[in-house]
Every structure is written in structure tokens, then in C-alpha cells.
PDB file of N, CA and C in Angstrom:
ATOM      1  N   MET A 959       0.819  -1.193   0.000  1.00 52.00           N
ATOM      2  CA  MET A 959       0.000   0.000   0.000  1.00 52.00           C
ATOM      3  C   MET A 959       0.864   1.258   0.000  1.00 52.00           C
ATOM      4  N   THR A 960       1.993   1.220   0.674  1.00 51.00           N
ATOM      5  CA  THR A 960       2.829   2.416   0.750  1.00 51.00           C
ATOM      6  C   THR A 960       3.298   2.858  -0.620  1.00 51.00           C
ATOM      7  N   THR A 961       3.672   1.926  -1.481  1.00 55.00           N
ATOM      8  CA  THR A 961       4.096   2.289  -2.832  1.00 55.00           C
ATOM      9  C   THR A 961       2.965   3.010  -3.549  1.00 55.00           C
ATOM     10  N   TYR A 962       1.762   2.508  -3.416  1.00 56.00           N
ATOM     11  CA  TYR A 962       0.581   3.140  -4.006  1.00 56.00           C
ATOM     12  C   TYR A 962       0.441   4.578  -3.496  1.00 56.00           C
ATOM     13  N   VAL A 963       0.576   4.765  -2.206  1.00 61.00           N
ATOM     14  CA  VAL A 963       0.431   6.087  -1.597  1.00 61.00           C
ATOM     15  C   VAL A 963       1.520   7.020  -2.098  1.00 61.00           C
ATOM     16  N   ILE A 964       2.746   6.552  -2.111  1.00 57.00           N
ATOM     17  CA  ILE A 964       3.858   7.396  -2.559  1.00 57.00           C
ATOM     18  C   ILE A 964       3.653   7.814  -4.002  1.00 57.00           C
ATOM     19  N   ASP A 965       3.247   6.875  -4.857  1.00 57.00           N
ATOM     20  CA  ASP A 965       2.997   7.205  -6.263  1.00 57.00           C
ATOM     21  C   ASP A 965       1.971   8.321  -6.380  1.00 57.00           C
ATOM     22  N   HIS A 966       0.925   8.265  -5.589  1.00 58.00           N
ATOM     23  CA  HIS A 966      -0.128   9.255  -5.689  1.00 58.00           C
ATOM     24  C   HIS A 966       0.239  10.583  -5.036  1.00 58.00           C
ATOM     25  N   PHE A 967       0.968  10.543  -3.942  1.00 60.00           N
ATOM     26  CA  PHE A 967       1.359  11.785  -3.279  1.00 60.00           C
ATOM     27  C   PHE A 967       2.383  12.551  -4.092  1.00 60.00           C
ATOM     28  N   SER A 968       3.129  11.851  -4.916  1.00 56.00           N
ATOM     29  CA  SER A 968       4.242  12.510  -5.592  1.00 56.00           C
ATOM     30  C   SER A 968       3.888  13.036  -6.966  1.00 56.00           C
ATOM     31  N   GLY A 969       2.619  13.293  -7.245  1.00 55.00           N
ATOM     32  CA  GLY A 969       2.354  13.964  -8.490  1.00 55.00           C
ATOM     33  C   GLY A 969       1.017  13.737  -9.155  1.00 55.00           C
ATOM     34  N   ASP A 970       0.229  12.796  -8.725  1.00 52.00           N
ATOM     35  CA  ASP A 970      -1.055  12.546  -9.368  1.00 52.00           C
ATOM     36  C   ASP A 970      -2.021  13.678  -9.023  1.00 52.00           C
ATOM     37  N   GLN A 971      -2.451  14.400 -10.027  1.00 50.00           N
ATOM     38  CA  GLN A 971      -3.345  15.533  -9.812  1.00 50.00           C
ATOM     39  C   GLN A 971      -4.750  15.106  -9.391  1.00 50.00           C
ATOM     40  N   HIS A 972      -5.105  13.834  -9.596  1.00 50.00           N
ATOM     41  CA  HIS A 972      -6.432  13.351  -9.243  1.00 50.00           C
ATOM     42  C   HIS A 972      -6.513  12.874  -7.794  1.00 50.00           C
ATOM     43  N   PHE A 973      -5.385  12.820  -7.134  1.00 61.00           N
ATOM     44  CA  PHE A 973      -5.348  12.344  -5.756  1.00 61.00           C
ATOM     45  C   PHE A 973      -5.358  13.559  -4.837  1.00 61.00           C
ATOM     46  N   VAL A 974      -6.508  13.859  -4.281  1.00 74.00           N
ATOM     47  CA  VAL A 974      -6.667  15.061  -3.469  1.00 74.00           C
ATOM     48  C   VAL A 974      -6.846  14.653  -2.012  1.00 74.00           C
ATOM     49  N   ILE A 975      -6.119  15.327  -1.156  1.00 80.00           N
ATOM     50  CA  ILE A 975      -6.223  15.089   0.274  1.00 80.00           C
ATOM     51  C   ILE A 975      -6.845  16.325   0.906  1.00 80.00           C
ATOM     52  N   LYS A 976      -7.821  16.112   1.732  1.00 84.00           N
ATOM     53  CA  LYS A 976      -8.428  17.222   2.461  1.00 84.00           C
ATOM     54  C   LYS A 976      -7.543  17.504   3.670  1.00 84.00           C
ATOM     55  N   GLU A 977      -6.547  18.335   3.447  1.00 86.00           N
ATOM     56  CA  GLU A 977      -5.532  18.564   4.483  1.00 86.00           C
ATOM     57  C   GLU A 977      -6.116  19.135   5.765  1.00 86.00           C
ATOM     58  N   GLU A 978      -7.240  19.818   5.673  1.00 90.00           N
ATOM     59  CA  GLU A 978      -7.837  20.371   6.893  1.00 90.00           C
ATOM     60  C   GLU A 978      -8.344  19.276   7.821  1.00 90.00           C
ATOM     61  N   LEU A 979      -8.499  18.052   7.298  1.00 93.00           N
ATOM     62  CA  LEU A 979      -8.944  16.932   8.120  1.00 93.00           C
ATOM     63  C   LEU A 979      -7.783  16.176   8.773  1.00 93.00           C
ATOM     64  N   LEU A 980      -6.559  16.473   8.339  1.00 95.00           N
ATOM     65  CA  LEU A 980      -5.396  15.736   8.833  1.00 95.00           C
ATOM     66  C   LEU A 980      -4.897  16.279  10.162  1.00 95.00           C
ATOM     67  N   THR A 981      -4.363  15.378  10.964  1.00 96.00           N
ATOM     68  CA  THR A 981      -3.698  15.779  12.201  1.00 96.00           C
ATOM     69  C   THR A 981      -2.330  16.367  11.836  1.00 96.00           C
ATOM     70  N   PRO A 982      -1.710  17.087  12.753  1.00 96.00           N
ATOM     71  CA  PRO A 982      -0.366  17.596  12.465  1.00 96.00           C
ATOM     72  C   PRO A 982       0.613  16.476  12.070  1.00 96.00           C
ATOM     73  N   ARG A 983       0.550  15.336  12.724  1.00 97.00           N
ATOM     74  CA  ARG A 983       1.456  14.222  12.399  1.00 97.00           C
ATOM     75  C   ARG A 983       1.163  13.674  10.998  1.00 97.00           C
ATOM     76  N   GLU A 984      -0.115  13.547  10.661  1.00 96.00           N
ATOM     77  CA  GLU A 984      -0.479  13.073   9.328  1.00 96.00           C
ATOM     78  C   GLU A 984       0.019  14.037   8.256  1.00 96.00           C
ATOM     79  N   LYS A 985      -0.029  15.330   8.539  1.00 95.00           N
ATOM     80  CA  LYS A 985       0.502  16.321   7.592  1.00 95.00           C
ATOM     81  C   LYS A 985       2.002  16.132   7.408  1.00 95.00           C
ATOM     82  N   GLU A 986       2.719  15.825   8.497  1.00 96.00           N
ATOM     83  CA  GLU A 986       4.154  15.540   8.394  1.00 96.00           C
ATOM     84  C   GLU A 986       4.399  14.336   7.498  1.00 96.00           C
ATOM     85  N   VAL A 987       3.609  13.293   7.712  1.00 96.00           N
ATOM     86  CA  VAL A 987       3.751  12.070   6.923  1.00 96.00           C
ATOM     87  C   VAL A 987       3.511  12.370   5.446  1.00 96.00           C
ATOM     88  N   VAL A 988       2.451  13.092   5.132  1.00 93.00           N
ATOM     89  CA  VAL A 988       2.146  13.439   3.744  1.00 93.00           C
ATOM     90  C   VAL A 988       3.304  14.225   3.129  1.00 93.00           C
ATOM     91  N   SER A 989       3.811  15.175   3.865  1.00 94.00           N
ATOM     92  CA  SER A 989       4.923  15.983   3.360  1.00 94.00           C
ATOM     93  C   SER A 989       6.132  15.113   3.012  1.00 94.00           C
ATOM     94  N   LEU A 990       6.467  14.188   3.880  1.00 95.00           N
ATOM     95  CA  LEU A 990       7.615  13.313   3.640  1.00 95.00           C
ATOM     96  C   LEU A 990       7.349  12.342   2.492  1.00 95.00           C
ATOM     97  N   LEU A 991       6.133  11.833   2.397  1.00 93.00           N
ATOM     98  CA  LEU A 991       5.786  10.942   1.291  1.00 93.00           C
ATOM     99  C   LEU A 991       5.866  11.672  -0.040  1.00 93.00           C
ATOM    100  N   ARG A 992       5.422  12.919  -0.054  1.00 90.00           N
ATOM    101  CA  ARG A 992       5.476  13.710  -1.288  1.00 90.00           C
ATOM    102  C   ARG A 992       6.912  13.941  -1.749  1.00 90.00           C
ATOM    103  N   LYS A 993       7.834  13.927  -0.812  1.00 93.00           N
ATOM    104  CA  LYS A 993       9.256  14.088  -1.159  1.00 93.00           C
ATOM    105  C   LYS A 993       9.863  12.784  -1.658  1.00 93.00           C
ATOM    106  N   GLY A 994       9.079  11.697  -1.591  1.00 93.00           N
ATOM    107  CA  GLY A 994       9.562  10.412  -2.075  1.00 93.00           C
ATOM    108  C   GLY A 994      10.421   9.647  -1.085  1.00 93.00           C
ATOM    109  N   ILE A 995      10.349  10.025   0.174  1.00 95.00           N
ATOM    110  CA  ILE A 995      11.148   9.354   1.203  1.00 95.00           C
ATOM    111  C   ILE A 995      10.507   8.006   1.520  1.00 95.00           C
ATOM    112  N   ASN A 996      11.326   6.981   1.685  1.00 96.00           N
ATOM    113  CA  ASN A 996      10.788   5.636   1.925  1.00 96.00           C
ATOM    114  C   ASN A 996      10.254   5.488   3.346  1.00 96.00           C
ATOM    115  N   ARG A 997       9.424   4.451   3.506  1.00 96.00           N
ATOM    116  CA  ARG A 997       8.709   4.207   4.763  1.00 96.00           C
ATOM    117  C   ARG A 997       9.650   4.044   5.955  1.00 96.00           C
ATOM    118  N   HIS A 998      10.706   3.277   5.782  1.00 97.00           N
ATOM    119  CA  HIS A 998      11.653   3.047   6.876  1.00 97.00           C
ATOM    120  C   HIS A 998      12.280   4.364   7.340  1.00 97.00           C
ATOM    121  N   THR A 999      12.689   5.177   6.389  1.00 98.00           N
ATOM    122  CA  THR A 999      13.328   6.460   6.709  1.00 98.00           C
ATOM    123  C   THR A 999      12.352   7.418   7.374  1.00 98.00           C
ATOM    124  N   ILE A1000      11.110   7.433   6.892  1.00 98.00           N
ATOM    125  CA  ILE A1000      10.096   8.305   7.498  1.00 98.00           C
ATOM    126  C   ILE A1000       9.861   7.900   8.956  1.00 98.00           C
ATOM    127  N   ALA A1001       9.697   6.614   9.192  1.00 98.00           N
ATOM    128  CA  ALA A1001       9.461   6.138  10.566  1.00 98.00           C
ATOM    129  C   ALA A1001      10.628   6.530  11.477  1.00 98.00           C
ATOM    130  N   LYS A1002      11.825   6.338  10.983  1.00 98.00           N
ATOM    131  CA  LYS A1002      13.005   6.686  11.781  1.00 98.00           C
ATOM    132  C   LYS A1002      13.055   8.193  12.045  1.00 98.00           C
ATOM    133  N   HIS A1003      12.802   8.990  11.008  1.00 97.00           N
ATOM    134  CA  HIS A1003      12.829  10.451  11.126  1.00 97.00           C
ATOM    135  C   HIS A1003      11.798  10.949  12.152  1.00 97.00           C
ATOM    136  N   LEU A1004      10.613  10.313  12.165  1.00 98.00           N
ATOM    137  CA  LEU A1004       9.548  10.735  13.078  1.00 98.00           C
ATOM    138  C   LEU A1004       9.601  10.027  14.436  1.00 98.00           C
ATOM    139  N   SER A1005      10.578   9.139  14.599  1.00 98.00           N
ATOM    140  CA  SER A1005      10.743   8.369  15.840  1.00 98.00           C
ATOM    141  C   SER A1005       9.490   7.564  16.182  1.00 98.00           C
ATOM    142  N   ILE A1006       8.943   6.902  15.150  1.00 98.00           N
ATOM    143  CA  ILE A1006       7.795   6.030  15.329  1.00 98.00           C
ATOM    144  C   ILE A1006       8.097   4.688  14.664  1.00 98.00           C
ATOM    145  N   SER A1007       7.321   3.674  15.016  1.00 98.00           N
ATOM    146  CA  SER A1007       7.517   2.363  14.384  1.00 98.00           C
ATOM    147  C   SER A1007       6.908   2.384  12.982  1.00 98.00           C
ATOM    148  N   GLU A1008       7.338   1.435  12.157  1.00 97.00           N
ATOM    149  CA  GLU A1008       6.768   1.327  10.823  1.00 97.00           C
ATOM    150  C   GLU A1008       5.288   0.951  10.898  1.00 97.00           C
ATOM    151  N   ALA A1009       4.906   0.217  11.940  1.00 98.00           N
ATOM    152  CA  ALA A1009       3.486  -0.126  12.132  1.00 98.00           C
ATOM    153  C   ALA A1009       2.660   1.131  12.404  1.00 98.00           C
ATOM    154  N   THR A1010       3.198   2.030  13.210  1.00 98.00           N
ATOM    155  CA  THR A1010       2.503   3.290  13.485  1.00 98.00           C
ATOM    156  C   THR A1010       2.407   4.125  12.218  1.00 98.00           C
ATOM    157  N   LEU A1011       3.470   4.148  11.442  1.00 98.00           N
ATOM    158  CA  LEU A1011       3.453   4.875  10.174  1.00 98.00           C
ATOM    159  C   LEU A1011       2.373   4.301   9.252  1.00 98.00           C
ATOM    160  N   LYS A1012       2.276   2.995   9.201  1.00 97.00           N
ATOM    161  CA  LYS A1012       1.259   2.340   8.381  1.00 97.00           C
ATOM    162  C   LYS A1012      -0.140   2.773   8.817  1.00 97.00           C
ATOM    163  N   THR A1013      -0.359   2.884  10.117  1.00 97.00           N
ATOM    164  CA  THR A1013      -1.648   3.347  10.638  1.00 97.00           C
ATOM    165  C   THR A1013      -1.921   4.777  10.197  1.00 97.00           C
ATOM    166  N   HIS A1014      -0.914   5.631  10.261  1.00 97.00           N
ATOM    167  CA  HIS A1014      -1.079   7.020   9.811  1.00 97.00           C
ATOM    168  C   HIS A1014      -1.464   7.049   8.327  1.00 97.00           C
ATOM    169  N   ILE A1015      -0.800   6.240   7.526  1.00 95.00           N
ATOM    170  CA  ILE A1015      -1.075   6.207   6.092  1.00 95.00           C
ATOM    171  C   ILE A1015      -2.505   5.723   5.841  1.00 95.00           C
ATOM    172  N   LYS A1016      -2.946   4.716   6.560  1.00 95.00           N
ATOM    173  CA  LYS A1016      -4.327   4.232   6.419  1.00 95.00           C
ATOM    174  C   LYS A1016      -5.315   5.345   6.762  1.00 95.00           C
ATOM    175  N   ASN A1017      -5.038   6.055   7.844  1.00 95.00           N
ATOM    176  CA  ASN A1017      -5.924   7.149   8.259  1.00 95.00           C
ATOM    177  C   ASN A1017      -5.954   8.266   7.209  1.00 95.00           C
ATOM    178  N   ILE A1018      -4.809   8.567   6.631  1.00 93.00           N
ATOM    179  CA  ILE A1018      -4.717   9.587   5.588  1.00 93.00           C
ATOM    180  C   ILE A1018      -5.561   9.155   4.385  1.00 93.00           C
ATOM    181  N   MET A1019      -5.430   7.905   4.006  1.00 90.00           N
ATOM    182  CA  MET A1019      -6.166   7.399   2.845  1.00 90.00           C
ATOM    183  C   MET A1019      -7.683   7.486   3.065  1.00 90.00           C
ATOM    184  N   ARG A1020      -8.121   7.295   4.274  1.00 91.00           N
ATOM    185  CA  ARG A1020      -9.555   7.395   4.571  1.00 91.00           C
ATOM    186  C   ARG A1020     -10.068   8.824   4.502  1.00 91.00           C
ATOM    187  N   LYS A1021      -9.183   9.788   4.637  1.00 87.00           N
ATOM    188  CA  LYS A1021      -9.573  11.189   4.663  1.00 87.00           C
ATOM    189  C   LYS A1021      -9.487  11.865   3.302  1.00 87.00           C
ATOM    190  N   ARG A1022      -9.150  11.124   2.274  1.00 81.00           N
ATOM    191  CA  ARG A1022      -9.019  11.738   0.957  1.00 81.00           C
ATOM    192  C   ARG A1022     -10.334  11.858   0.253  1.00 81.00           C
TER     193      ARG A1022
END
């Protein structure tokens, strides 16, 4: 799923996120995904587990 999310965050004009619905942490995740940073690096950068990152990504996907 992460590859799918990264592909869409990094340039697909049809993939719209209602950023006003995102938490501050989810906004951080979106920003890093848009830069093309991989899941492992994002989790390490945010000091969270990859499982927690996966949960954030799922929540973001539900808010689009």
C-alpha cells in the first residue's frame, strides 16, 4: 500500500487530500511521502515504528 500512496502523493493531480482533516502528524507524513522518502526512513525520522506509520497512512487514505 505504501508504494501506491507514494505514487499518488508525488504527483497525481487526481489524488486530493483534504488537508484540513489531517492531524499535524499526518501532515508531516504526507509531506515526507510527497518528497519520495521511503517508509523506513520516514518512521526513523519521526521516531515512530513502521506499524505506526502504516496506521497514519491508512488514516490519511480514509480522509481523501
